[in-house]
Every structure is written in structure tokens, then in C-alpha cells.
PDB file of C-alpha atoms in Angstrom:
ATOM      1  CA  UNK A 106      -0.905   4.181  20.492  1.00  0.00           C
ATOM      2  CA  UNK A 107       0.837   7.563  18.903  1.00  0.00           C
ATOM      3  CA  UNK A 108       0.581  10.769  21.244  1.00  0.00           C
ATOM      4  CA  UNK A 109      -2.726  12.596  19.513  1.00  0.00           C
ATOM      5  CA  UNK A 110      -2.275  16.176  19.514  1.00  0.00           C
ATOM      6  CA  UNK A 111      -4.436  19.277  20.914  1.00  0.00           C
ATOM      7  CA  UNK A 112      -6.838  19.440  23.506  1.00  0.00           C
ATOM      8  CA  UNK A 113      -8.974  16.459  25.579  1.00  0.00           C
ATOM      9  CA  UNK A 114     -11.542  17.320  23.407  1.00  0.00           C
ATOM     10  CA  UNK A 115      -9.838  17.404  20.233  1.00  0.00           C
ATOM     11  CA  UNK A 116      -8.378  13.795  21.246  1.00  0.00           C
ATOM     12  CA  UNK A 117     -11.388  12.721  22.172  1.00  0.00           C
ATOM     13  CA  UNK A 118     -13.024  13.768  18.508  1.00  0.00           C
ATOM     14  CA  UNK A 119      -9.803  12.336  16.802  1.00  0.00           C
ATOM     15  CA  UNK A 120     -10.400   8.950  18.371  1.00  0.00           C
ATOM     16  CA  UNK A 121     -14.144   8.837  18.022  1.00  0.00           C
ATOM     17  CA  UNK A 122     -13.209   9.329  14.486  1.00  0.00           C
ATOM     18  CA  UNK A 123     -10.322   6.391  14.499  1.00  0.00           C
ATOM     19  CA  UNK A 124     -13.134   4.077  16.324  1.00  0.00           C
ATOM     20  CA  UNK A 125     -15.578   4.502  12.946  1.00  0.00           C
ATOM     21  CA  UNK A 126     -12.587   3.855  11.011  1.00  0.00           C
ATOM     22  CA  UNK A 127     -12.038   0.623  13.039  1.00  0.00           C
ATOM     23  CA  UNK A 128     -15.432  -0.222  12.578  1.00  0.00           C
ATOM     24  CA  UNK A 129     -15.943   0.509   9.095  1.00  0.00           C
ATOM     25  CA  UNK A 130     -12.790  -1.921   8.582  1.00  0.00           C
ATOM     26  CA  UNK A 131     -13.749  -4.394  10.928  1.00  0.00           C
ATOM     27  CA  UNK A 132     -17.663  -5.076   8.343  1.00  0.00           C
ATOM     28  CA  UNK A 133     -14.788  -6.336   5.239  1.00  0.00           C
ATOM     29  CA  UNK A 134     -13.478  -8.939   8.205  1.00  0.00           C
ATOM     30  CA  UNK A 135     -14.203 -12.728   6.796  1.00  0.00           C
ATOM     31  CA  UNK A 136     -16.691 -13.799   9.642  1.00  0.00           C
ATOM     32  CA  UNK A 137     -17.085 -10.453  11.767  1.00  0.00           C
ATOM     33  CA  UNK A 138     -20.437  -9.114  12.521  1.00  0.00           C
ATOM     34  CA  UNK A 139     -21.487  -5.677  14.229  1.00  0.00           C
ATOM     35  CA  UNK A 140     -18.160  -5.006  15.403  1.00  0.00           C
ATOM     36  CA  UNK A 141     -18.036  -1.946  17.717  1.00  0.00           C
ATOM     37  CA  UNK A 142     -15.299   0.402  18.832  1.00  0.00           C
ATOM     38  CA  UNK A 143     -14.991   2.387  21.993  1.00  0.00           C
ATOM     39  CA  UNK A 144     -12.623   4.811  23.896  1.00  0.00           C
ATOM     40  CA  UNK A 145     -11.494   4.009  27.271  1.00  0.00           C
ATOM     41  CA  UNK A 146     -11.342   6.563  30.358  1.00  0.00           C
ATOM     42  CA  UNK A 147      -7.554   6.373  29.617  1.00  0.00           C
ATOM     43  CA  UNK A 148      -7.243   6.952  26.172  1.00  0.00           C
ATOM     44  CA  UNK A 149      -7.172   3.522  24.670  1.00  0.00           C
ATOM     45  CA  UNK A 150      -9.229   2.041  21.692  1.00  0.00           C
ATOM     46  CA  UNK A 151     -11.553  -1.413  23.308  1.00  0.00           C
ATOM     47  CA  UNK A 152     -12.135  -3.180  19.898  1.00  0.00           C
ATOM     48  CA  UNK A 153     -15.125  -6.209  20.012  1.00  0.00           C
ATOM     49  CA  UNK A 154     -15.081  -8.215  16.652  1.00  0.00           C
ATOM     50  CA  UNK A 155     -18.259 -10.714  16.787  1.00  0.00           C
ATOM     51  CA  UNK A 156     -17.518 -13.895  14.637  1.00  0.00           C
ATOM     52  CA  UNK A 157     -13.802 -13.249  14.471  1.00  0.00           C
ATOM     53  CA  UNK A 158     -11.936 -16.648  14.486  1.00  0.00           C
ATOM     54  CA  UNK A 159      -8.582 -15.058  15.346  1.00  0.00           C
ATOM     55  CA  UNK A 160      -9.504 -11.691  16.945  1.00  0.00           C
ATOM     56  CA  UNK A 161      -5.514 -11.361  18.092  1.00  0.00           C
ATOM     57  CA  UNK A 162      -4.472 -11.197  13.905  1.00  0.00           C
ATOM     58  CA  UNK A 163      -7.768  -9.711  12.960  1.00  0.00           C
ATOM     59  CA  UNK A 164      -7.228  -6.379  15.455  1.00  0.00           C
ATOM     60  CA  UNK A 165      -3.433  -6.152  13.923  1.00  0.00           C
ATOM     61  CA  UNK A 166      -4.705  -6.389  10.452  1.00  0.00           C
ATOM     62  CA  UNK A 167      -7.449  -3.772  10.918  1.00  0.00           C
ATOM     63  CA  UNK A 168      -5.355  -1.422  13.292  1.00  0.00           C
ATOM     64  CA  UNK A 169      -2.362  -1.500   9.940  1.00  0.00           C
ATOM     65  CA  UNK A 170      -1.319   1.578   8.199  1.00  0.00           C
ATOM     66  CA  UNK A 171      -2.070   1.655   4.235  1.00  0.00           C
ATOM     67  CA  UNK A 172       1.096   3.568   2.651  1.00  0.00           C
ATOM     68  CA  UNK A 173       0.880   2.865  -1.545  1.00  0.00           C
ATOM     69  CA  UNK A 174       3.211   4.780  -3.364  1.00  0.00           C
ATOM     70  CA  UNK A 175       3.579   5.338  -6.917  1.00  0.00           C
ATOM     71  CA  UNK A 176       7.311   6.129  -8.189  1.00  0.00           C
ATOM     72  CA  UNK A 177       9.020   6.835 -11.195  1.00  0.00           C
ATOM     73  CA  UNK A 178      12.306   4.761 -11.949  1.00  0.00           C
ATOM     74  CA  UNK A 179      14.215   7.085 -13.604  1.00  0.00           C
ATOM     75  CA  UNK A 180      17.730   5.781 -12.475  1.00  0.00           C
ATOM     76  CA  UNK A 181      16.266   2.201 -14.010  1.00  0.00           C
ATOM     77  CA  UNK A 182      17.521   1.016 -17.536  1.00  0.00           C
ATOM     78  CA  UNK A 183      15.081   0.785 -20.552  1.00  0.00           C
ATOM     79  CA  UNK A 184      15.573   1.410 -24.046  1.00  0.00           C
ATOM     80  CA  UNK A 185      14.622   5.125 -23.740  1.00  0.00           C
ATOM     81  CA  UNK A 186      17.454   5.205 -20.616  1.00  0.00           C
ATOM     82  CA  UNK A 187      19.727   2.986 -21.986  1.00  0.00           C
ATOM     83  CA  UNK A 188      22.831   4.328 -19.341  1.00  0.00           C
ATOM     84  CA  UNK A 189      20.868   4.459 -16.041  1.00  0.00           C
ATOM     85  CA  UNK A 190      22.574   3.289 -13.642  1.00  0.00           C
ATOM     86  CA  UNK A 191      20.546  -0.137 -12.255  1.00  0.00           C
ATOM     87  CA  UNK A 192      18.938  -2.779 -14.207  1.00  0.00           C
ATOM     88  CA  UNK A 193      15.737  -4.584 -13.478  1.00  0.00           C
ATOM     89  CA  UNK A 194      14.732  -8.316 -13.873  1.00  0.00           C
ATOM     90  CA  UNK A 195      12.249 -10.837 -12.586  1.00  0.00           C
ATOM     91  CA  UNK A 196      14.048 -12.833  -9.512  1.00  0.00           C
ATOM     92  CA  UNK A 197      14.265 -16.415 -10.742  1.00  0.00           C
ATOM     93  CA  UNK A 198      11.644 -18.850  -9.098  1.00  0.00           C
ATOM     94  CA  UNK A 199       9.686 -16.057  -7.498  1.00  0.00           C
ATOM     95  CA  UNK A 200       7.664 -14.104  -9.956  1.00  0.00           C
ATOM     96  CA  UNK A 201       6.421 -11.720  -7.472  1.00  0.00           C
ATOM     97  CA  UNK A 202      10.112 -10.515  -6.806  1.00  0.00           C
ATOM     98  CA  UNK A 203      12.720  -8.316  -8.649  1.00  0.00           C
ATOM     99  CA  UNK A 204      16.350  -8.363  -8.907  1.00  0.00           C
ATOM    100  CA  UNK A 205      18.306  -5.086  -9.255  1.00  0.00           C
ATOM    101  CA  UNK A 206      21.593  -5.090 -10.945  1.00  0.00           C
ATOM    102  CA  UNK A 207      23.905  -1.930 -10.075  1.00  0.00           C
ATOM    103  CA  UNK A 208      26.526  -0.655 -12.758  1.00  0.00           C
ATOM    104  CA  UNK A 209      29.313  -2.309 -10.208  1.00  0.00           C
ATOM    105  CA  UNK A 210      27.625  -5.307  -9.758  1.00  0.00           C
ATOM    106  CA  UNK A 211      26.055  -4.990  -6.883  1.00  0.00           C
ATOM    107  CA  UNK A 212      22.394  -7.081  -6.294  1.00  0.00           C
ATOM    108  CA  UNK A 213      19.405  -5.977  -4.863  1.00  0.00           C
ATOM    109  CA  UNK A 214      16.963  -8.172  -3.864  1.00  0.00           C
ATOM    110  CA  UNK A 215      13.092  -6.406  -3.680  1.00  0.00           C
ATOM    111  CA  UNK A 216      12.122  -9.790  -1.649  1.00  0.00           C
ATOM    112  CA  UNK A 217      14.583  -8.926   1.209  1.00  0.00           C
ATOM    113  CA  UNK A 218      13.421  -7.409   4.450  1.00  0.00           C
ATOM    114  CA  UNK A 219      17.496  -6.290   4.332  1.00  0.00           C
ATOM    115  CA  UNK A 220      17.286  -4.596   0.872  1.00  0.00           C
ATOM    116  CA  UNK A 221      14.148  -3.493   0.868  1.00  0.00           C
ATOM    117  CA  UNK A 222      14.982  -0.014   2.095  1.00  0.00           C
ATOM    118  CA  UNK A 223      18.320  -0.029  -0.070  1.00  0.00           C
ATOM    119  CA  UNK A 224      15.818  -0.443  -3.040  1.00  0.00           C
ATOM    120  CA  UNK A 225      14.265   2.581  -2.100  1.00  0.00           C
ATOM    121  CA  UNK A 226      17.233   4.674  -0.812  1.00  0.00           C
ATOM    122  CA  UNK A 227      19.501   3.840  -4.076  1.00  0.00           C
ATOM    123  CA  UNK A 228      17.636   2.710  -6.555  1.00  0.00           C
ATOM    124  CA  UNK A 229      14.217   5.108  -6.226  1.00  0.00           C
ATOM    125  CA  UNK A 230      16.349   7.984  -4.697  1.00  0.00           C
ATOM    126  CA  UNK A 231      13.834   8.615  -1.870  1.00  0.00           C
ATOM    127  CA  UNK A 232      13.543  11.525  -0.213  1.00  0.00           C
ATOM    128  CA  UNK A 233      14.721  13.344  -2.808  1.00  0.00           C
ATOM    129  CA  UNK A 234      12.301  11.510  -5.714  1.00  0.00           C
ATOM    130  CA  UNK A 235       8.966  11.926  -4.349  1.00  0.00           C
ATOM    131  CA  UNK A 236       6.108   9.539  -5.615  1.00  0.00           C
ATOM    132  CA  UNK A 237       3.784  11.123  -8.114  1.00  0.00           C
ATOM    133  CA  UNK A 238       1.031   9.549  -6.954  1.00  0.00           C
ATOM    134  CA  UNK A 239      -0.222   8.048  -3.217  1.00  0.00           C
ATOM    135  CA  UNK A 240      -3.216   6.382  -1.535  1.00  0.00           C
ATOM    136  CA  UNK A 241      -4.975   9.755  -0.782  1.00  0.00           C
ATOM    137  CA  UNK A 242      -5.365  10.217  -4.933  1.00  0.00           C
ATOM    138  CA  UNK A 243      -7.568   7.142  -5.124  1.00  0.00           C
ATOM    139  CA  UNK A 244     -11.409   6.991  -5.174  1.00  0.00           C
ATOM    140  CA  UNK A 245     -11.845   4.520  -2.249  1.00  0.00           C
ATOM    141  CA  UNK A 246     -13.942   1.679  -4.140  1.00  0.00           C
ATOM    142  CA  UNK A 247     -10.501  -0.679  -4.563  1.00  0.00           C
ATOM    143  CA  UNK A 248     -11.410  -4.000  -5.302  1.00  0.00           C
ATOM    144  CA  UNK A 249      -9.366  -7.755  -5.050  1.00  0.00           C
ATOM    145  CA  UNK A 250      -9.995 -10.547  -7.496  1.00  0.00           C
ATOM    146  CA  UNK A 251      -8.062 -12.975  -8.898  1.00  0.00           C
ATOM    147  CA  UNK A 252      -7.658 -13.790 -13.055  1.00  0.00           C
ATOM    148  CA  UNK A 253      -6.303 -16.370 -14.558  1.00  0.00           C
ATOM    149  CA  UNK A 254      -3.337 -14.516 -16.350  1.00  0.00           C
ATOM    150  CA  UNK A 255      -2.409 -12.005 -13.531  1.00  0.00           C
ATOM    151  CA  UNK A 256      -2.998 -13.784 -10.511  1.00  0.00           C
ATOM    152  CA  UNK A 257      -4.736 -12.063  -7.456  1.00  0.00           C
ATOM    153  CA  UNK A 258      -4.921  -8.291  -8.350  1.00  0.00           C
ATOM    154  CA  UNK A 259      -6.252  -5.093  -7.105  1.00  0.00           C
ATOM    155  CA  UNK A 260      -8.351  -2.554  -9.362  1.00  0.00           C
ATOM    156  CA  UNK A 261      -7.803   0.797  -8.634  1.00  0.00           C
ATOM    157  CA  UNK A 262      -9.565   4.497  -9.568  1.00  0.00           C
ATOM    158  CA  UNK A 263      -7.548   7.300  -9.213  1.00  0.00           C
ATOM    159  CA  UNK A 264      -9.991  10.715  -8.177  1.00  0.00           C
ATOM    160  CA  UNK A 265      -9.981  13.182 -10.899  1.00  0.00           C
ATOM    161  CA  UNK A 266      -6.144  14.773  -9.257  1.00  0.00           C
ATOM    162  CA  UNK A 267      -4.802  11.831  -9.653  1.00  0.00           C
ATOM    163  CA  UNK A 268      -6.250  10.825 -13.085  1.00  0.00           C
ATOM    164  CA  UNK A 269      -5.197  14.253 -14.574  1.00  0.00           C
ATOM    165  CA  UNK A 270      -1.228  13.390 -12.608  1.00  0.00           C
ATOM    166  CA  UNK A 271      -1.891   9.852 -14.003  1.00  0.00           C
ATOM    167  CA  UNK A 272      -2.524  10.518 -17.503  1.00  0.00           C
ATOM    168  CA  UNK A 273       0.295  13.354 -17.902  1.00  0.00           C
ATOM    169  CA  UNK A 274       2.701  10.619 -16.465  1.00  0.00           C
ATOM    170  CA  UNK A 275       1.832   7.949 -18.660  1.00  0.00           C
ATOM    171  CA  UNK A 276       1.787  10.276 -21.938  1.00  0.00           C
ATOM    172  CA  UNK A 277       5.474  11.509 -21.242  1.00  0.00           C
ATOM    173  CA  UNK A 278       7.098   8.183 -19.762  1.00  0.00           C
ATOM    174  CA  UNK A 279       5.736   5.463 -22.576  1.00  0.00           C
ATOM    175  CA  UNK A 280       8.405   2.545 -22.394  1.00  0.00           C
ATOM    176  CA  UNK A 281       9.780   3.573 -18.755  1.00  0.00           C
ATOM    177  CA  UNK A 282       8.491   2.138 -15.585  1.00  0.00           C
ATOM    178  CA  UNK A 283       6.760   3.199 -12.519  1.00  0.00           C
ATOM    179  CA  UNK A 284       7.083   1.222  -9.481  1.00  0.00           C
ATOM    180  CA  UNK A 285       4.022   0.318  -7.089  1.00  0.00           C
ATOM    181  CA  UNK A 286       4.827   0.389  -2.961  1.00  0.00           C
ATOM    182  CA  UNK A 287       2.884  -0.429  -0.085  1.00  0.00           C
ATOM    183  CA  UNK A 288       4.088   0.453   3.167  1.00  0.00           C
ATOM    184  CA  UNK A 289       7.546   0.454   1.762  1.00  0.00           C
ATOM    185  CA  UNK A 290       7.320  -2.871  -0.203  1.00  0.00           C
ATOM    186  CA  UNK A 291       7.574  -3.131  -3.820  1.00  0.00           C
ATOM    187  CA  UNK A 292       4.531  -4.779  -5.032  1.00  0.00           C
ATOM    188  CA  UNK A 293       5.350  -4.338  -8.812  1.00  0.00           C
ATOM    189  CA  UNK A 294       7.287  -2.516 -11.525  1.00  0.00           C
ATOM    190  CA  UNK A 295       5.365  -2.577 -14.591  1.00  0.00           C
ATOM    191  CA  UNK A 296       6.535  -0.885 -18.091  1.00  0.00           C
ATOM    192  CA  UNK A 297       3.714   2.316 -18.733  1.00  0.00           C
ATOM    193  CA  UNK A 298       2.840   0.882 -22.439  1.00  0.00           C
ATOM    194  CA  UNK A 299       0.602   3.358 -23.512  1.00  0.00           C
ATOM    195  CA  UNK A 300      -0.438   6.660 -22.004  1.00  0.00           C
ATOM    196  CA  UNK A 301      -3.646   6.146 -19.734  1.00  0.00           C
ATOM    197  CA  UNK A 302      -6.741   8.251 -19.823  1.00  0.00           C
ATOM    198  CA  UNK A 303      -9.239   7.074 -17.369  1.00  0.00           C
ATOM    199  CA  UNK A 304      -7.575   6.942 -14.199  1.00  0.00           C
ATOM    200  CA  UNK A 305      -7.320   3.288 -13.527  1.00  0.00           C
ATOM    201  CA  UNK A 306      -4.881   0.236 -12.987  1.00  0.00           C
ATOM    202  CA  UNK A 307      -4.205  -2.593 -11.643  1.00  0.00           C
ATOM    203  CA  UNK A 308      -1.905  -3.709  -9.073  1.00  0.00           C
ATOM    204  CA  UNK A 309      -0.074  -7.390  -8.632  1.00  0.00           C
ATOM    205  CA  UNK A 310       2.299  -8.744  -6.558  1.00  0.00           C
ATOM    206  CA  UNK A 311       0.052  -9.957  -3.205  1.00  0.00           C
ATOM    207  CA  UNK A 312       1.429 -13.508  -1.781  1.00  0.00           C
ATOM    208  CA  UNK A 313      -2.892 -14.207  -2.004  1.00  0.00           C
ATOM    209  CA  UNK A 314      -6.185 -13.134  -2.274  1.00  0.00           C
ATOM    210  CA  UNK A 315      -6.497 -12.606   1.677  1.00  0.00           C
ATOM    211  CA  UNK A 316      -3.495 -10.216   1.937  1.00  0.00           C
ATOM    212  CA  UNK A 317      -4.945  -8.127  -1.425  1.00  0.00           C
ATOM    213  CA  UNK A 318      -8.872  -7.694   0.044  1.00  0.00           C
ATOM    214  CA  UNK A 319      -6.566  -6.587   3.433  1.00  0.00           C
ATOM    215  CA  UNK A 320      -5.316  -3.996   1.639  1.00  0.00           C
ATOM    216  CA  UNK A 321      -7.842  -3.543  -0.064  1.00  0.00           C
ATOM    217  CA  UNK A 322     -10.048  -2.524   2.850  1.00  0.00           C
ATOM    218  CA  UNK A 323      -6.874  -0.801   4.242  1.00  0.00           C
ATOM    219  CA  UNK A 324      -7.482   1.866   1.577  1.00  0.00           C
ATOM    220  CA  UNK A 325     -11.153   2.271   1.452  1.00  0.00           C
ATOM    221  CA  UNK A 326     -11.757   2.807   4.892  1.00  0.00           C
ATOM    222  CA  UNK A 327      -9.290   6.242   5.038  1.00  0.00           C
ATOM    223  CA  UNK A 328      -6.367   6.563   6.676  1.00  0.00           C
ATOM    224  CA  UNK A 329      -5.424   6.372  10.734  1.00  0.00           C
ATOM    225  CA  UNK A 330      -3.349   9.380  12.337  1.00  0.00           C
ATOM    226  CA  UNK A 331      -1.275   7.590  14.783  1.00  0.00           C
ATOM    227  CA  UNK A 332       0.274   3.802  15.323  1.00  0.00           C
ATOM    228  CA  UNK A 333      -2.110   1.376  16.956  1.00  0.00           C
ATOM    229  CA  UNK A 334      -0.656  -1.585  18.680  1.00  0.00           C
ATOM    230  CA  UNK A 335      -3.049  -4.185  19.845  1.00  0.00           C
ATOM    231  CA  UNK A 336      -1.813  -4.859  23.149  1.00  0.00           C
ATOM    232  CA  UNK A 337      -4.125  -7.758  24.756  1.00  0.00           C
ATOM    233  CA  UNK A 338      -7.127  -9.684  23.361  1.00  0.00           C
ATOM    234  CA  UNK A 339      -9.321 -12.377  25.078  1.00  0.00           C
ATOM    235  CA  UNK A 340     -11.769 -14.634  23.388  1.00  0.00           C
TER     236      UNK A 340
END
């Protein structure tokens, strides 16, 4: 686990709040009942999920972190940006994957634990582009389902920040595209065709319905301060 900061007492509040957290993501768990959450005398989280089939993956999914980023592609070619300097296209055979084409040839693949970070680095220009929008502007009632012409999806509200950011965006960048993150993978790249009023969207690109309701949960249940690592489990 992270180093906490403050007192013992603030640390001890801070954790008490992580262990609700746990809990509260532990109840969306396929099979888990009244799971409970507890700090040790030593500082550590004791985690008891009731029903769990694989408690070992369950505690690392529930212990992730939930980073979704929205960014704008500006350095991205589309008919309004004709001369930017990448262009984008669906990887062939994978349709949850893009290809980036650089004006000197080089390929970057968003599938590729090696180009990932390149794709953010040259293509999104991080740190210097900063994402317009992030988990913390959602409401936290995200929802996974799957439909027959998307595939397995997430529907997301953004709170009334992030609807107001949302809509401005969409009315000014109509034919440009805004790229979808989580925890530093792109997820999808879809074209804004129209500018959006009420604050919502979906999101694609989850290998199944299992990893989607994970991150689902991930982002309803608020966010966790520190790193947890799950470092034992018994049955």
C-alpha cells in the first residue's frame, strides 16, 4: 500500500474510508455476499469476500485504480484538419484497436503494451494537452450492457460541470475526434457528430461484458488515494 499522509488518526480515517470503498465495490462482485473490510494494527487493509470463487483476482480487481480520460485529438487528421500530423484507422482484424500513421511513416499500434504510452506522448501530446474531461465529472450511476450493433458498452452521465464542458466541446469540434482512456488505454476514438446537450455517451472498446461492469463499478464506487497490492489470500 501507498504511504497515507498526516497523522495516525488522519490515516486511520483515510483507511476506514478506503475499507467502505472496498466494500461498496466488493456488493457489484458476481457471487460475493456481505463482504467486510478491516484495518490491521499495522496499517494493512484484511479484505473477506463471502461467495467469491477466485478471491486472489477478485481482491486485485476491486483494489484497481479507475483513471478515464477524455482527450481531444487535435494533432489527428480529419477533414476540418486536413495537415495534422498523424492519421487514424481501425487496425485490421481487431476492431477494438487503432492504427496511427505518422507524416514519416511511422506506426502506432493503440493495442501495444509498447506503444501505448507513445500514443499518448506523441500523438495526444500529454502533459502538455490535458483531457477536458475525467472520471471525477461523471454522475456515478455508469452502467454495462451489451447491443447488438455496438457490442458491450458503457453508458455514462456527465454531472452538470461536465455536461456544460461536454456540450461546449462537442458544439466547437463537430467532425473532429475525442479519444476515450482508461488507466492509460485507449478504449475508443469516436468522430463528435453532432454537438451534445445532455451530458451523456457511450463508451466501447471492452474485450467483454465482465471487464466493462469492472469498470463500471470501478467508477461508481469513488476513487482510492493510494496503490493497493493484494499481497496474500487464503480460501
Amino acid at each position: 500500500m501507498g504511504l497515507l499522509p498526516g497523522s495516525r488518526r488522519d490515516r486511520q480515517a483515510a483507511l476506514n474510508q478506503i475499507c467502505r470503498t472496498l466494500e461498496k465495490r466488493a456488493l457489484d462482485m458476481n457471487g460475493v455476499v456481505d463482504p467486510y473490510a478491516v484495518v490491521t494494527p499495522d496499517e494493512k487493509i484484511l479484505l473477506e469476500l463471502p461467495g467469491s470463487s477466485n478471491p486472489t483476482r477478485d481482491a486485485t480487481d476491486i483494489c484497481g485504480s479507475a483513471s478515464l480520460d477524455f482527450y481531444y485529438l487535435k494533432d489527428v487528421q480529419t477533414p476540418r484538419n486536413p495537415i495534422a500530423r498523424w492519421k487514424i484507422e481501425m487496425l485490421p482484424g481487431n476492431s477494438k484497436a487503432y492504427l496511427f500513421v505518422g507524416s514519416k511513416g511511422e506506426k502506432l499500434d493503440s493495442s501495444s503494451a509498447i506503444d501505448t504510452p507513445k500514443v499518448l506522448k506523441e500523438v495526444v501530446g500529454i502533459p502538455a494537452n490535458k483531457p477536458i474531461l475525467t472520471g471525477a465529472d461523471l454522475v456515478p450511476n455508469a452502467k454495462a450492457s451489451v447491443e447488438p450493433r455496438n457490442g458491450v458498452i458503457i453508458n455514462i452521465e456527465f454531472n452538470e460541470k461536465g455536461t456544460q464542458i461536454f456540450r461546449d466541446f462537442t458544439a466547437l469540434h463537430i467532425g473532429e475526434i475525442v479519444a476515450v482512456f482508461y488507466n492509460g488505454k485507449l478504449l475508443t476514438a469516436p468522430t463528435i457528430r453532432d454537438k451534445i446537450n445532455d451530458g451523456k455517451a457511450q463508451i466501447s472498446g471492452f474485450k467483454d461484458l465482465r471487464e466493462a461492469k469492472l469498470v463500471t463499478n470501478l467508477l461508481n464506487s469513488g476513487t482510492i488515494p493510494v496503490r493497493l497490492d493484494v499481497i496474500g489470500s487464503k480460501p
